[in-house]
PDB file of C-alpha atoms in Angstrom:
ATOM      1  CA  UNK A1431     -29.328  47.667  50.028  1.00 97.00           C
ATOM      2  CA  UNK A1432     -32.384  47.736  48.032  1.00 98.00           C
ATOM      3  CA  UNK A1433     -32.567  50.681  45.940  1.00 98.00           C
ATOM      4  CA  UNK A1434     -35.964  51.555  44.251  1.00 98.00           C
ATOM      5  CA  UNK A1435     -36.265  54.122  41.218  1.00 98.00           C
ATOM      6  CA  UNK A1436     -39.135  56.023  40.269  1.00 98.00           C
ATOM      7  CA  UNK A1437     -39.429  58.098  37.205  1.00 98.00           C
ATOM      8  CA  UNK A1438     -42.307  60.521  36.627  1.00 97.00           C
ATOM      9  CA  UNK A1439     -44.123  61.000  33.282  1.00 97.00           C
ATOM     10  CA  UNK A1440     -42.567  64.237  32.119  1.00 97.00           C
ATOM     11  CA  UNK A1441     -39.020  62.297  32.026  1.00 98.00           C
ATOM     12  CA  UNK A1442     -39.987  58.939  31.186  1.00 98.00           C
ATOM     13  CA  UNK A1443     -38.357  59.383  27.949  1.00 97.00           C
ATOM     14  CA  UNK A1444     -35.159  59.035  29.945  1.00 98.00           C
ATOM     15  CA  UNK A1445     -35.703  56.192  31.907  1.00 98.00           C
ATOM     16  CA  UNK A1446     -33.345  53.908  30.202  1.00 98.00           C
ATOM     17  CA  UNK A1447     -30.617  56.505  30.668  1.00 98.00           C
ATOM     18  CA  UNK A1448     -31.380  56.973  34.347  1.00 98.00           C
ATOM     19  CA  UNK A1449     -31.725  53.065  35.222  1.00 98.00           C
ATOM     20  CA  UNK A1450     -28.648  52.021  33.292  1.00 98.00           C
ATOM     21  CA  UNK A1451     -26.576  54.939  35.105  1.00 98.00           C
ATOM     22  CA  UNK A1452     -27.816  53.612  38.590  1.00 98.00           C
ATOM     23  CA  UNK A1453     -27.500  49.847  37.790  1.00 98.00           C
ATOM     24  CA  UNK A1454     -23.920  50.366  36.278  1.00 98.00           C
ATOM     25  CA  UNK A1455     -22.787  51.864  39.657  1.00 98.00           C
ATOM     26  CA  UNK A1456     -25.016  50.470  41.992  1.00 98.00           C
ATOM     27  CA  UNK A1457     -25.028  46.521  41.276  1.00 98.00           C
ATOM     28  CA  UNK A1458     -21.044  46.303  41.276  1.00 98.00           C
ATOM     29  CA  UNK A1459     -21.155  47.571  44.951  1.00 98.00           C
ATOM     30  CA  UNK A1460     -23.709  45.076  45.934  1.00 97.00           C
ATOM     31  CA  UNK A1461     -26.987  46.705  45.936  1.00 98.00           C
ATOM     32  CA  UNK A1462     -29.929  45.707  43.967  1.00 98.00           C
ATOM     33  CA  UNK A1463     -31.684  48.162  41.911  1.00 98.00           C
ATOM     34  CA  UNK A1464     -35.595  47.771  41.579  1.00 98.00           C
ATOM     35  CA  UNK A1465     -37.123  50.139  38.692  1.00 98.00           C
ATOM     36  CA  UNK A1466     -40.681  51.044  39.691  1.00 98.00           C
ATOM     37  CA  UNK A1467     -41.246  52.787  36.428  1.00 97.00           C
ATOM     38  CA  UNK A1468     -42.182  54.733  34.459  1.00 98.00           C
ATOM     39  CA  UNK A1469     -40.328  53.074  31.787  1.00 98.00           C
ATOM     40  CA  UNK A1470     -41.440  54.677  28.510  1.00 97.00           C
ATOM     41  CA  UNK A1471     -43.637  57.774  28.045  1.00 97.00           C
ATOM     42  CA  UNK A1472     -46.088  55.397  26.679  1.00 96.00           C
ATOM     43  CA  UNK A1473     -46.996  53.456  29.781  1.00 97.00           C
ATOM     44  CA  UNK A1474     -50.269  52.904  30.773  1.00 95.00           C
ATOM     45  CA  UNK A1475     -49.560  53.986  34.398  1.00 95.00           C
ATOM     46  CA  UNK A1476     -48.734  57.543  34.433  1.00 97.00           C
ATOM     47  CA  UNK A1477     -46.779  58.865  37.309  1.00 98.00           C
ATOM     48  CA  UNK A1478     -46.572  62.373  38.472  1.00 98.00           C
ATOM     49  CA  UNK A1479     -43.971  64.019  41.074  1.00 98.00           C
ATOM     50  CA  UNK A1480     -46.693  63.629  43.675  1.00 98.00           C
ATOM     51  CA  UNK A1481     -47.187  60.196  43.077  1.00 98.00           C
ATOM     52  CA  UNK A1482     -43.458  59.699  43.225  1.00 98.00           C
ATOM     53  CA  UNK A1483     -43.516  61.034  46.683  1.00 98.00           C
ATOM     54  CA  UNK A1484     -46.130  58.767  47.706  1.00 98.00           C
ATOM     55  CA  UNK A1485     -44.481  55.514  46.272  1.00 98.00           C
ATOM     56  CA  UNK A1486     -41.251  56.724  48.099  1.00 98.00           C
ATOM     57  CA  UNK A1487     -43.407  56.813  51.228  1.00 98.00           C
ATOM     58  CA  UNK A1488     -44.964  53.277  50.648  1.00 98.00           C
ATOM     59  CA  UNK A1489     -41.496  51.674  49.901  1.00 98.00           C
ATOM     60  CA  UNK A1490     -39.305  53.098  52.887  1.00 98.00           C
ATOM     61  CA  UNK A1491     -41.729  52.749  55.376  1.00 98.00           C
ATOM     62  CA  UNK A1492     -42.954  49.187  54.169  1.00 98.00           C
ATOM     63  CA  UNK A1493     -39.095  48.000  54.138  1.00 98.00           C
ATOM     64  CA  UNK A1494     -39.708  47.279  50.420  1.00 98.00           C
ATOM     65  CA  UNK A1495     -36.732  49.889  49.599  1.00 98.00           C
ATOM     66  CA  UNK A1496     -33.958  51.098  51.719  1.00 98.00           C
ATOM     67  CA  UNK A1497     -33.315  54.054  49.628  1.00 98.00           C
ATOM     68  CA  UNK A1498     -35.273  55.929  46.772  1.00 99.00           C
ATOM     69  CA  UNK A1499     -33.921  57.415  43.808  1.00 98.00           C
ATOM     70  CA  UNK A1500     -36.570  59.740  42.003  1.00 98.00           C
ATOM     71  CA  UNK A1501     -36.746  63.087  40.363  1.00 98.00           C
ATOM     72  CA  UNK A1502     -38.571  65.148  37.743  1.00 97.00           C
ATOM     73  CA  UNK A1503     -37.721  68.150  35.622  1.00 98.00           C
ATOM     74  CA  UNK A1504     -36.010  70.256  38.211  1.00 98.00           C
ATOM     75  CA  UNK A1505     -36.039  67.937  40.961  1.00 98.00           C
ATOM     76  CA  UNK A1506     -37.915  70.190  43.147  1.00 98.00           C
ATOM     77  CA  UNK A1507     -41.433  68.781  42.866  1.00 98.00           C
ATOM     78  CA  UNK A1508     -40.210  65.131  43.711  1.00 98.00           C
ATOM     79  CA  UNK A1509     -38.224  66.415  46.644  1.00 98.00           C
ATOM     80  CA  UNK A1510     -40.975  68.031  48.036  1.00 98.00           C
ATOM     81  CA  UNK A1511     -43.597  65.308  47.817  1.00 98.00           C
ATOM     82  CA  UNK A1512     -41.018  62.789  48.949  1.00 98.00           C
ATOM     83  CA  UNK A1513     -40.230  65.123  52.345  1.00 98.00           C
ATOM     84  CA  UNK A1514     -44.227  65.146  52.720  1.00 97.00           C
ATOM     85  CA  UNK A1515     -44.102  61.634  53.545  1.00 98.00           C
ATOM     86  CA  UNK A1516     -43.472  60.142  57.034  1.00 98.00           C
ATOM     87  CA  UNK A1517     -39.843  58.665  57.341  1.00 98.00           C
ATOM     88  CA  UNK A1518     -38.781  59.639  54.216  1.00 98.00           C
ATOM     89  CA  UNK A1519     -35.650  62.301  54.214  1.00 98.00           C
ATOM     90  CA  UNK A1520     -35.169  63.282  50.426  1.00 98.00           C
ATOM     91  CA  UNK A1521     -32.370  65.607  49.258  1.00 98.00           C
ATOM     92  CA  UNK A1522     -31.985  67.503  46.196  1.00 98.00           C
ATOM     93  CA  UNK A1523     -28.801  66.491  43.905  1.00 98.00           C
ATOM     94  CA  UNK A1524     -27.632  68.033  41.193  1.00 98.00           C
ATOM     95  CA  UNK A1525     -23.727  67.227  41.047  1.00 97.00           C
ATOM     96  CA  UNK A1526     -21.357  64.529  42.540  1.00 98.00           C
ATOM     97  CA  UNK A1527     -20.585  67.161  45.410  1.00 98.00           C
ATOM     98  CA  UNK A1528     -24.593  67.247  46.501  1.00 98.00           C
ATOM     99  CA  UNK A1529     -24.462  63.783  46.527  1.00 98.00           C
ATOM    100  CA  UNK A1530     -21.375  63.332  48.766  1.00 98.00           C
ATOM    101  CA  UNK A1531     -22.340  66.120  51.297  1.00 98.00           C
ATOM    102  CA  UNK A1532     -26.071  64.601  51.649  1.00 98.00           C
ATOM    103  CA  UNK A1533     -24.834  61.248  51.980  1.00 98.00           C
ATOM    104  CA  UNK A1534     -22.160  62.436  54.816  1.00 97.00           C
ATOM    105  CA  UNK A1535     -24.089  64.992  56.234  1.00 97.00           C
ATOM    106  CA  UNK A1536     -27.819  64.448  56.096  1.00 97.00           C
ATOM    107  CA  UNK A1537     -27.525  60.371  55.598  1.00 97.00           C
ATOM    108  CA  UNK A1538     -31.279  60.554  53.984  1.00 98.00           C
ATOM    109  CA  UNK A1539     -33.024  57.887  52.701  1.00 98.00           C
ATOM    110  CA  UNK A1540     -34.129  59.494  49.037  1.00 98.00           C
ATOM    111  CA  UNK A1541     -32.686  61.781  46.681  1.00 98.00           C
ATOM    112  CA  UNK A1542     -34.472  63.796  43.697  1.00 98.00           C
ATOM    113  CA  UNK A1543     -32.837  64.816  40.723  1.00 98.00           C
ATOM    114  CA  UNK A1544     -33.454  66.977  37.974  1.00 98.00           C
ATOM    115  CA  UNK A1545     -33.550  65.160  34.451  1.00 98.00           C
ATOM    116  CA  UNK A1546     -34.751  68.085  32.396  1.00 97.00           C
ATOM    117  CA  UNK A1547     -32.718  71.188  33.840  1.00 97.00           C
ATOM    118  CA  UNK A1548     -29.357  71.143  33.100  1.00 95.00           C
ATOM    119  CA  UNK A1549     -29.713  67.603  31.578  1.00 95.00           C
ATOM    120  CA  UNK A1550     -27.281  67.929  28.576  1.00 93.00           C
ATOM    121  CA  UNK A1551     -24.112  66.560  27.046  1.00 94.00           C
ATOM    122  CA  UNK A1552     -22.652  63.454  29.005  1.00 94.00           C
ATOM    123  CA  UNK A1553     -25.555  63.516  31.437  1.00 96.00           C
ATOM    124  CA  UNK A1554     -25.340  60.143  32.128  1.00 96.00           C
ATOM    125  CA  UNK A1555     -21.493  60.570  33.298  1.00 97.00           C
ATOM    126  CA  UNK A1556     -23.057  63.279  35.897  1.00 97.00           C
ATOM    127  CA  UNK A1557     -25.641  60.298  37.069  1.00 98.00           C
ATOM    128  CA  UNK A1558     -23.049  57.851  37.386  1.00 98.00           C
ATOM    129  CA  UNK A1559     -20.745  60.038  39.627  1.00 98.00           C
ATOM    130  CA  UNK A1560     -23.599  61.116  41.724  1.00 98.00           C
ATOM    131  CA  UNK A1561     -24.355  57.624  42.301  1.00 98.00           C
ATOM    132  CA  UNK A1562     -20.972  56.589  43.060  1.00 98.00           C
ATOM    133  CA  UNK A1563     -20.591  59.502  45.713  1.00 98.00           C
ATOM    134  CA  UNK A1564     -23.667  58.395  47.405  1.00 97.00           C
ATOM    135  CA  UNK A1565     -23.443  54.579  47.417  1.00 97.00           C
ATOM    136  CA  UNK A1566     -19.950  53.649  47.521  1.00 96.00           C
ATOM    137  CA  UNK A1567     -18.843  53.384  50.958  1.00 93.00           C
ATOM    138  CA  UNK A1568     -20.247  54.365  54.160  1.00 95.00           C
ATOM    139  CA  UNK A1569     -22.878  57.162  54.674  1.00 95.00           C
ATOM    140  CA  UNK A1570     -23.084  59.453  57.420  1.00 95.00           C
ATOM    141  CA  UNK A1571     -19.820  59.978  58.582  1.00 95.00           C
ATOM    142  CA  UNK A1572     -20.007  63.533  58.562  1.00 95.00           C
ATOM    143  CA  UNK A1573     -18.160  66.343  56.621  1.00 95.00           C
ATOM    144  CA  UNK A1574     -16.086  67.697  57.729  1.00 95.00           C
ATOM    145  CA  UNK A1575     -15.200  65.220  60.219  1.00 91.00           C
ATOM    146  CA  UNK A1576     -14.704  67.269  63.229  1.00 94.00           C
ATOM    147  CA  UNK A1577     -18.582  67.877  62.951  1.00 94.00           C
ATOM    148  CA  UNK A1578     -19.796  64.288  62.599  1.00 94.00           C
ATOM    149  CA  UNK A1579     -20.889  64.261  66.266  1.00 96.00           C
ATOM    150  CA  UNK A1580     -23.247  67.081  66.239  1.00 96.00           C
ATOM    151  CA  UNK A1581     -24.253  66.270  62.510  1.00 95.00           C
ATOM    152  CA  UNK A1582     -25.560  62.696  63.842  1.00 96.00           C
ATOM    153  CA  UNK A1583     -27.102  64.573  66.745  1.00 97.00           C
ATOM    154  CA  UNK A1584     -29.240  66.896  64.398  1.00 96.00           C
ATOM    155  CA  UNK A1585     -30.241  64.061  62.256  1.00 97.00           C
ATOM    156  CA  UNK A1586     -31.625  62.335  65.388  1.00 97.00           C
ATOM    157  CA  UNK A1587     -33.431  65.359  66.419  1.00 97.00           C
ATOM    158  CA  UNK A1588     -34.948  65.836  62.752  1.00 97.00           C
ATOM    159  CA  UNK A1589     -36.186  62.376  62.703  1.00 96.00           C
ATOM    160  CA  UNK A1590     -37.740  62.790  66.183  1.00 97.00           C
ATOM    161  CA  UNK A1591     -39.354  65.990  64.930  1.00 97.00           C
ATOM    162  CA  UNK A1592     -40.777  64.638  61.826  1.00 96.00           C
ATOM    163  CA  UNK A1593     -42.135  61.799  63.858  1.00 95.00           C
ATOM    164  CA  UNK A1594     -43.762  64.019  66.045  1.00 96.00           C
ATOM    165  CA  UNK A1595     -45.563  66.128  63.033  1.00 95.00           C
ATOM    166  CA  UNK A1596     -46.418  63.388  60.631  1.00 94.00           C
ATOM    167  CA  UNK A1597     -48.969  60.470  60.649  1.00 94.00           C
ATOM    168  CA  UNK A1598     -47.959  56.947  60.672  1.00 96.00           C
ATOM    169  CA  UNK A1599     -47.663  55.718  57.034  1.00 98.00           C
ATOM    170  CA  UNK A1600     -50.712  53.519  57.476  1.00 98.00           C
ATOM    171  CA  UNK A1601     -52.784  56.248  58.725  1.00 97.00           C
ATOM    172  CA  UNK A1602     -51.375  58.359  55.948  1.00 97.00           C
ATOM    173  CA  UNK A1603     -52.446  55.676  53.098  1.00 98.00           C
ATOM    174  CA  UNK A1604     -55.806  55.776  54.557  1.00 97.00           C
ATOM    175  CA  UNK A1605     -56.362  59.398  54.525  1.00 97.00           C
ATOM    176  CA  UNK A1606     -54.996  60.174  51.244  1.00 97.00           C
ATOM    177  CA  UNK A1607     -57.354  60.358  48.009  1.00 97.00           C
ATOM    178  CA  UNK A1608     -57.740  56.452  47.047  1.00 97.00           C
ATOM    179  CA  UNK A1609     -57.956  57.094  43.430  1.00 97.00           C
ATOM    180  CA  UNK A1610     -54.488  58.865  43.840  1.00 98.00           C
ATOM    181  CA  UNK A1611     -53.025  55.764  45.647  1.00 98.00           C
ATOM    182  CA  UNK A1612     -54.473  53.442  43.031  1.00 98.00           C
ATOM    183  CA  UNK A1613     -52.690  55.427  40.533  1.00 97.00           C
ATOM    184  CA  UNK A1614     -49.842  55.524  42.264  1.00 98.00           C
ATOM    185  CA  UNK A1615     -49.526  51.783  42.441  1.00 98.00           C
ATOM    186  CA  UNK A1616     -51.068  50.993  39.198  1.00 97.00           C
ATOM    187  CA  UNK A1617     -47.551  50.391  37.603  1.00 96.00           C
ATOM    188  CA  UNK A1618     -46.887  46.921  35.514  1.00 95.00           C
ATOM    189  CA  UNK A1619     -44.207  45.842  37.828  1.00 97.00           C
ATOM    190  CA  UNK A1620     -45.144  47.276  41.135  1.00 98.00           C
ATOM    191  CA  UNK A1621     -46.947  44.385  42.560  1.00 97.00           C
ATOM    192  CA  UNK A1622     -44.200  42.098  41.614  1.00 97.00           C
ATOM    193  CA  UNK A1623     -41.850  43.907  43.255  1.00 98.00           C
ATOM    194  CA  UNK A1624     -43.483  45.323  46.425  1.00 98.00           C
ATOM    195  CA  UNK A1625     -44.945  42.282  47.602  1.00 97.00           C
ATOM    196  CA  UNK A1626     -41.604  40.131  47.406  1.00 97.00           C
ATOM    197  CA  UNK A1627     -39.737  42.665  49.328  1.00 98.00           C
ATOM    198  CA  UNK A1628     -42.443  44.550  51.460  1.00 98.00           C
ATOM    199  CA  UNK A1629     -41.698  43.813  55.301  1.00 98.00           C
ATOM    200  CA  UNK A1630     -44.447  45.734  57.102  1.00 98.00           C
ATOM    201  CA  UNK A1631     -47.792  43.270  56.987  1.00 97.00           C
ATOM    202  CA  UNK A1632     -50.291  45.975  57.664  1.00 98.00           C
ATOM    203  CA  UNK A1633     -49.000  48.627  54.738  1.00 98.00           C
ATOM    204  CA  UNK A1634     -48.533  45.593  52.542  1.00 98.00           C
ATOM    205  CA  UNK A1635     -52.044  44.101  53.045  1.00 98.00           C
ATOM    206  CA  UNK A1636     -53.911  47.555  52.887  1.00 98.00           C
ATOM    207  CA  UNK A1637     -51.925  48.419  49.439  1.00 98.00           C
ATOM    208  CA  UNK A1638     -53.333  45.053  48.397  1.00 97.00           C
ATOM    209  CA  UNK A1639     -56.849  46.013  49.275  1.00 97.00           C
ATOM    210  CA  UNK A1640     -56.585  49.089  47.482  1.00 97.00           C
ATOM    211  CA  UNK A1641     -55.076  47.276  44.272  1.00 95.00           C
ATOM    212  CA  UNK A1642     -58.044  45.153  44.361  1.00 92.00           C
ATOM    213  CA  UNK A1643     -60.253  47.982  44.324  1.00 83.00           C
TER     214      UNK A1643
END
């Protein structure tokens, strides 16, 4: 699985801590981690939580990533921004129980975490425990197991509902503020990772045209 990590500007100082925790868990399990920034608070390309959501939409819908890990101070803003995107189903994960239940019940494709609120002593251990509950083993099995069938049915209904109430991603990209979009894709490694992994040619071509200005 290709996992994209996105960190917004207010929490960029914790980027290395989050990236290390995610890589330590995900890579031994056979997953690939692509860090789309921010990398430091001094990065020229500054990401807001709104941009986190926009990037999540681009990466998930283009096939450049199978799963997005993001967050902000409380995790709420990035979660809302991600869920505003077509095809993105993002949960708020604070502790390992959240991670387990989101993976088993909701089986979404993105999580948002609080990197300021409650982020204290041994926070990196909590991150690793959350990622382990999420990425180790099969997701979507249901909890409790006897409700697995109805949970799977409800996930399908939710996907159908979101598809009916959302634009497709290419139309969304064409409709959003183009300066906002250009800023969101300005990260120093975005083009490298995105172009190597994107599978949707229409989204890839449009992103390239925006980047060229």
